[in-house]
CSV table of C-alpha atoms in Angstrom, one decimal:
chain,number,residue,atom,x,y,z
U,1,GLU,CA,-2.5,-24.6,-11.2
U,2,PHE,CA,0.5,-22.8,-11.3
U,3,ASP,CA,3.3,-25.4,-10.2
U,4,THR,CA,2.5,-27.5,-12.9
U,5,LYS,CA,5.3,-28.9,-14.9
U,6,ASN,CA,3.6,-28.5,-18.2
U,7,ILE,CA,5.4,-25.1,-19.9
U,8,PHE,CA,2.3,-24.3,-22.3
U,9,ARG,CA,0.3,-24.7,-19.4
U,10,LYS,CA,2.1,-22.6,-16.9
U,11,ILE,CA,1.5,-19.9,-20.2
U,12,GLY,CA,-2.0,-20.9,-20.8
U,13,LEU,CA,-2.4,-19.5,-16.6
U,14,ILE,CA,-0.5,-16.9,-17.3
U,15,ILE,CA,-1.8,-15.0,-20.1
U,16,PRO,CA,-5.0,-13.8,-18.2
U,17,LEU,CA,-3.3,-12.4,-15.9
U,18,CYS,CA,-1.1,-10.4,-17.8
U,19,VAL,CA,-3.1,-9.1,-20.3
U,20,PRO,CA,-5.3,-6.4,-17.8
U,21,LEU,CA,-2.1,-5.2,-16.5
U,22,LEU,CA,-0.7,-5.0,-20.6
U,23,ILE,CA,-4.1,-3.3,-21.3
U,24,SER,CA,-3.9,-0.8,-18.1
U,25,SER,CA,-0.1,0.5,-18.7
U,26,VAL,CA,-0.7,1.3,-22.3
U,27,LYS,CA,-3.8,3.7,-21.0
U,28,LYS,CA,-1.3,5.1,-18.3
U,29,ILE,CA,1.1,5.9,-20.9
U,30,ASP,CA,-1.6,7.2,-23.0
U,31,SER,CA,-2.9,9.5,-20.0
U,32,SER,CA,0.6,10.5,-19.3
U,33,ALA,CA,1.7,11.4,-23.1
U,34,ILE,CA,-1.6,13.8,-23.3
U,35,ALA,CA,-0.1,15.0,-20.1
U,36,ALA,CA,3.4,16.1,-21.1
U,37,GLU,CA,1.8,17.6,-24.3
U,38,LEU,CA,-0.7,19.8,-22.5
U,39,ARG,CA,2.5,20.9,-20.2
U,40,GLY,CA,4.6,21.8,-23.1
U,41,PHE,CA,6.7,18.9,-23.5
U,42,ASN,CA,7.4,18.4,-26.9
U,43,ARG,CA,10.0,15.9,-28.6
U,44,ARG,CA,10.3,18.2,-31.9
U,45,THR,CA,11.7,21.3,-29.7
U,46,ALA,CA,15.0,22.0,-28.1
U,47,LYS,CA,13.4,23.7,-25.3
U,48,SER,CA,12.2,21.8,-22.2
U,49,GLY,CA,10.5,22.8,-19.3
U,50,TYR,CA,13.2,23.3,-16.9
U,51,LYS,CA,14.6,26.9,-16.4
U,52,LYS,CA,17.9,27.5,-14.1
U,53,TYR,CA,17.1,29.6,-10.4
U,54,PRO,CA,20.9,30.5,-9.3
U,55,PHE,CA,21.6,30.5,-5.4
U,56,GLY,CA,20.9,34.6,-4.1
U,57,LYS,CA,21.6,36.0,-1.6
U,58,ASN,CA,17.8,34.9,-0.1
U,59,ASP,CA,18.9,31.4,-0.4
U,60,VAL,CA,22.0,31.7,1.4
U,61,PHE,CA,20.0,33.5,4.0
U,62,ALA,CA,17.6,30.4,4.3
U,63,ALA,CA,20.3,28.2,4.8
U,64,LEU,CA,21.6,30.0,7.7
U,65,ILE,CA,18.2,30.2,9.2
U,66,CYS,CA,17.6,26.7,8.8
U,67,ALA,CA,20.9,26.0,10.1
U,68,VAL,CA,20.8,27.7,12.8
U,69,VAL,CA,17.0,25.4,13.8
U,70,ILE,CA,18.6,22.8,13.4
U,71,THR,CA,21.7,23.2,15.6
U,72,ALA,CA,18.9,24.4,18.9
U,73,GLY,CA,16.8,21.1,18.2
U,74,ILE,CA,19.8,19.5,18.5
U,75,MET,CA,21.5,21.1,21.6
U,76,ILE,CA,17.8,21.1,23.0
């Protein structure tokens, strides 16, 4: 049915497919907005939910251990 050359017929066939997609998208956006507000994301405040974590001694130690394990895995 979609291979018709009449543009108005095509639009009439596509609209019933698009309406459920649009409704489900609006529902998902609404629930995502509520979840973001509950987690503290608010466009009225300048503070974001991200926190900077400095690279410390434990991170260097963990990176070295990972490098040794990966190198050992390649050598074996």
